Amino acid sequence: MLKHATKIYYDLLPDYSVSVLVYGSTEWDVFRSMNHLYAWADAEMTQYELVDITNTTAQQRMNLGVFDGCQY
């Protein structure tokens, strides 16, 4: 059985912290660095895909499907 990778959208902030939205979640989280994000993702998920949304507009994020999995 092939399991799909969980998409993790991330936005690298000016202070090098990382704002993160996991596909299917409605809440953003913040990590101190990309290394912290990698460590968390490796520990919590068997398969994941990181999607860089740094410097993208709201429209570009919608086109990428960032908000498709949000359950409001």
Tab-separated table of N, CA and C in Angstrom:
chain	number	residue	atom	x	y	z
A	1	MET	N	0.837	-1.170	0.000
A	1	MET	CA	0.000	0.000	0.000
A	1	MET	C	0.892	1.246	0.000
A	2	LEU	N	0.672	2.129	-0.943
A	2	LEU	CA	1.463	3.339	-1.074
A	2	LEU	C	0.809	4.464	-0.285
A	3	LYS	N	1.546	5.026	0.637
A	3	LYS	CA	1.018	6.118	1.450
A	3	LYS	C	1.486	7.444	0.864
A	4	HIS	N	0.574	8.398	0.809
A	4	HIS	CA	0.919	9.715	0.290
A	4	HIS	C	1.701	10.506	1.333
A	5	ALA	N	2.640	11.296	0.855
A	5	ALA	CA	3.412	12.155	1.741
A	5	ALA	C	2.546	13.320	2.216
A	6	THR	N	2.691	13.674	3.466
A	6	THR	CA	2.000	14.833	4.018
A	6	THR	C	2.706	16.089	3.543
A	7	LYS	N	1.949	17.040	3.019
A	7	LYS	CA	2.542	18.298	2.575
A	7	LYS	C	2.688	19.238	3.762
A	8	ILE	N	3.872	19.810	3.863
A	8	ILE	CA	4.159	20.811	4.881
A	8	ILE	C	4.565	22.084	4.147
A	9	TYR	N	3.715	23.096	4.245
A	9	TYR	CA	4.002	24.377	3.609
A	9	TYR	C	4.786	25.223	4.599
A	10	TYR	N	5.872	25.837	4.132
A	10	TYR	CA	6.670	26.652	5.046
A	10	TYR	C	7.045	27.988	4.422
A	11	ASP	N	7.150	28.976	5.294
A	11	ASP	CA	7.500	30.341	4.920
A	11	ASP	C	8.685	30.743	5.788
A	12	LEU	N	9.836	30.929	5.164
A	12	LEU	CA	11.040	31.330	5.897
A	12	LEU	C	10.938	32.820	6.208
A	13	LEU	N	11.010	33.160	7.482
A	13	LEU	CA	10.843	34.540	7.930
A	13	LEU	C	12.190	35.257	7.998
A	14	PRO	N	12.184	36.598	8.041
A	14	PRO	CA	13.444	37.362	8.030
A	14	PRO	C	14.423	36.996	9.146
A	15	ASP	N	13.913	36.557	10.298
A	15	ASP	CA	14.803	36.173	11.405
A	15	ASP	C	15.223	34.702	11.326
A	16	TYR	N	14.928	34.063	10.189
A	16	TYR	CA	15.254	32.656	9.904
A	16	TYR	C	14.399	31.654	10.670
A	17	SER	N	13.390	32.148	11.390
A	17	SER	CA	12.409	31.211	11.927
A	17	SER	C	11.515	30.790	10.761
A	18	VAL	N	10.693	29.770	10.982
A	18	VAL	CA	9.911	29.198	9.892
A	18	VAL	C	8.451	29.074	10.316
A	19	SER	N	7.578	29.685	9.542
A	19	SER	CA	6.144	29.562	9.750
A	19	SER	C	5.666	28.362	8.942
A	20	VAL	N	4.863	27.495	9.569
A	20	VAL	CA	4.537	26.200	8.973
A	20	VAL	C	3.036	25.918	9.039
A	21	LEU	N	2.509	25.393	7.942
A	21	LEU	CA	1.133	24.899	7.908
A	21	LEU	C	1.165	23.487	7.345
A	22	VAL	N	0.691	22.535	8.131
A	22	VAL	CA	0.600	21.149	7.672
A	22	VAL	C	-0.727	20.990	6.946
A	23	TYR	N	-0.695	20.367	5.771
A	23	TYR	CA	-1.912	20.173	4.987
A	23	TYR	C	-2.979	19.507	5.849
A	24	GLY	N	-4.176	20.066	5.851
A	24	GLY	CA	-5.274	19.535	6.650
A	24	GLY	C	-5.463	20.251	7.972
A	25	SER	N	-4.510	21.094	8.334
A	25	SER	CA	-4.596	21.834	9.587
A	25	SER	C	-5.102	23.247	9.321
A	26	THR	N	-5.671	23.863	10.341
A	26	THR	CA	-6.108	25.258	10.223
A	26	THR	C	-5.195	26.195	10.998
A	27	GLU	N	-4.216	25.645	11.707
A	27	GLU	CA	-3.349	26.469	12.538
A	27	GLU	C	-1.908	26.431	12.054
A	28	TRP	N	-1.318	27.612	11.962
A	28	TRP	CA	0.088	27.742	11.618
A	28	TRP	C	0.916	27.520	12.872
A	29	ASP	N	2.127	27.040	12.700
A	29	ASP	CA	3.060	26.867	13.803
A	29	ASP	C	4.355	27.564	13.409
A	30	VAL	N	5.216	27.806	14.377
A	30	VAL	CA	6.491	28.465	14.100
A	30	VAL	C	7.617	27.642	14.706
A	31	PHE	N	8.662	27.436	13.915
A	31	PHE	CA	9.868	26.759	14.386
A	31	PHE	C	11.014	27.764	14.378
A	32	ARG	N	11.967	27.559	15.245
A	32	ARG	CA	13.083	28.494	15.371
A	32	ARG	C	13.980	28.511	14.144
A	33	SER	N	14.015	27.403	13.411
A	33	SER	CA	14.893	27.312	12.243
A	33	SER	C	14.434	26.153	11.363
A	34	MET	N	14.996	26.083	10.169
A	34	MET	CA	14.704	24.956	9.280
A	34	MET	C	15.164	23.649	9.917
A	35	ASN	N	16.283	23.674	10.632
A	35	ASN	CA	16.761	22.452	11.285
A	35	ASN	C	15.746	21.933	12.296
A	36	HIS	N	15.091	22.838	13.026
A	36	HIS	CA	14.050	22.416	13.969
A	36	HIS	C	12.857	21.831	13.223
A	37	LEU	N	12.510	22.423	12.083
A	37	LEU	CA	11.416	21.883	11.278
A	37	LEU	C	11.763	20.485	10.783
A	38	TYR	N	12.970	20.309	10.247
A	38	TYR	CA	13.390	18.984	9.767
A	38	TYR	C	13.334	17.951	10.888
A	39	ALA	N	13.848	18.309	12.066
A	39	ALA	CA	13.871	17.372	13.195
A	39	ALA	C	12.453	16.979	13.603
A	40	TRP	N	11.553	17.965	13.683
A	40	TRP	CA	10.164	17.678	14.042
A	40	TRP	C	9.502	16.786	12.999
A	41	ALA	N	9.652	17.133	11.725
A	41	ALA	CA	9.007	16.359	10.657
A	41	ALA	C	9.544	14.928	10.620
A	42	ASP	N	10.847	14.766	10.780
A	42	ASP	CA	11.435	13.420	10.786
A	42	ASP	C	10.907	12.581	11.948
A	43	ALA	N	10.695	13.213	13.093
A	43	ALA	CA	10.222	12.492	14.279
A	43	ALA	C	8.724	12.187	14.221
A	44	GLU	N	7.942	13.042	13.581
A	44	GLU	CA	6.483	12.928	13.614
A	44	GLU	C	5.856	12.266	12.393
A	45	MET	N	6.564	12.255	11.273
A	45	MET	CA	5.953	11.771	10.035
A	45	MET	C	6.863	10.786	9.322
A	46	THR	N	6.247	9.777	8.732
A	46	THR	CA	7.044	8.811	7.981
A	46	THR	C	7.382	9.333	6.594
A	47	GLN	N	6.448	10.049	5.984
A	47	GLN	CA	6.681	10.633	4.664
A	47	GLN	C	6.117	12.044	4.645
A	48	TYR	N	6.923	12.977	4.172
A	48	TYR	CA	6.440	14.348	4.067
A	48	TYR	C	7.111	15.036	2.889
A	49	GLU	N	6.440	16.064	2.418
A	49	GLU	CA	6.956	16.879	1.325
A	49	GLU	C	6.954	18.324	1.799
A	50	LEU	N	8.117	18.957	1.795
A	50	LEU	CA	8.204	20.360	2.170
A	50	LEU	C	7.950	21.216	0.939
A	51	VAL	N	7.053	22.184	1.077
A	51	VAL	CA	6.708	23.077	-0.026
A	51	VAL	C	7.025	24.504	0.418
A	52	ASP	N	7.981	25.126	-0.258
A	52	ASP	CA	8.418	26.484	0.074
A	52	ASP	C	7.425	27.502	-0.473
A	53	ILE	N	6.823	28.286	0.424
A	53	ILE	CA	5.896	29.335	-0.007
A	53	ILE	C	6.429	30.715	0.384
A	54	THR	N	7.720	30.795	0.644
A	54	THR	CA	8.345	32.065	0.982
A	54	THR	C	8.197	33.030	-0.194
A	55	ASN	N	7.874	34.262	0.111
A	55	ASN	CA	7.737	35.328	-0.898
A	55	ASN	C	6.677	35.031	-1.950
A	56	THR	N	5.616	34.362	-1.552
A	56	THR	CA	4.509	34.133	-2.477
A	56	THR	C	3.315	34.977	-2.046
A	57	THR	N	2.491	35.332	-2.999
A	57	THR	CA	1.284	36.106	-2.708
A	57	THR	C	0.181	35.166	-2.238
A	58	ALA	N	-0.884	35.753	-1.717
A	58	ALA	CA	-2.036	34.940	-1.297
A	58	ALA	C	-2.594	34.164	-2.486
A	59	GLN	N	-2.663	34.802	-3.649
A	59	GLN	CA	-3.181	34.124	-4.839
A	59	GLN	C	-2.283	32.956	-5.238
A	60	GLN	N	-0.975	33.141	-5.186
A	60	GLN	CA	-0.050	32.052	-5.508
A	60	GLN	C	-0.208	30.904	-4.514
A	61	ARG	N	-0.424	31.222	-3.264
A	61	ARG	CA	-0.618	30.183	-2.246
A	61	ARG	C	-1.907	29.413	-2.505
A	62	MET	N	-2.949	30.120	-2.911
A	62	MET	CA	-4.197	29.428	-3.259
A	62	MET	C	-3.982	28.525	-4.470
A	63	ASN	N	-3.240	29.004	-5.453
A	63	ASN	CA	-2.954	28.198	-6.642
A	63	ASN	C	-2.138	26.953	-6.300
A	64	LEU	N	-1.276	27.049	-5.293
A	64	LEU	CA	-0.467	25.910	-4.851
A	64	LEU	C	-1.268	24.921	-4.002
A	65	GLY	N	-2.471	25.318	-3.583
A	65	GLY	CA	-3.306	24.432	-2.773
A	65	GLY	C	-3.036	24.500	-1.290
A	66	VAL	N	-2.367	25.563	-0.848
A	66	VAL	CA	-2.008	25.678	0.563
A	66	VAL	C	-3.231	25.564	1.464
A	67	PHE	N	-4.346	26.158	1.064
A	67	PHE	CA	-5.523	26.209	1.927
A	67	PHE	C	-6.564	25.144	1.589
A	68	ASP	N	-6.279	24.291	0.620
A	68	ASP	CA	-7.247	23.271	0.198
A	68	ASP	C	-7.627	22.308	1.317
A	69	GLY	N	-6.684	21.979	2.178
A	69	GLY	CA	-6.942	20.987	3.217
A	69	GLY	C	-7.465	21.556	4.514
A	70	CYS	N	-7.635	22.878	4.577
A	70	CYS	CA	-8.108	23.513	5.808
A	70	CYS	C	-9.561	23.160	6.065
A	71	GLN	N	-9.843	22.709	7.255
A	71	GLN	CA	-11.200	22.349	7.667
A	71	GLN	C	-11.697	23.381	8.658
A	72	TYR	N	-12.401	24.376	8.187
A	72	TYR	CA	-12.917	25.442	9.061
A	72	TYR	C	-14.281	25.106	9.562
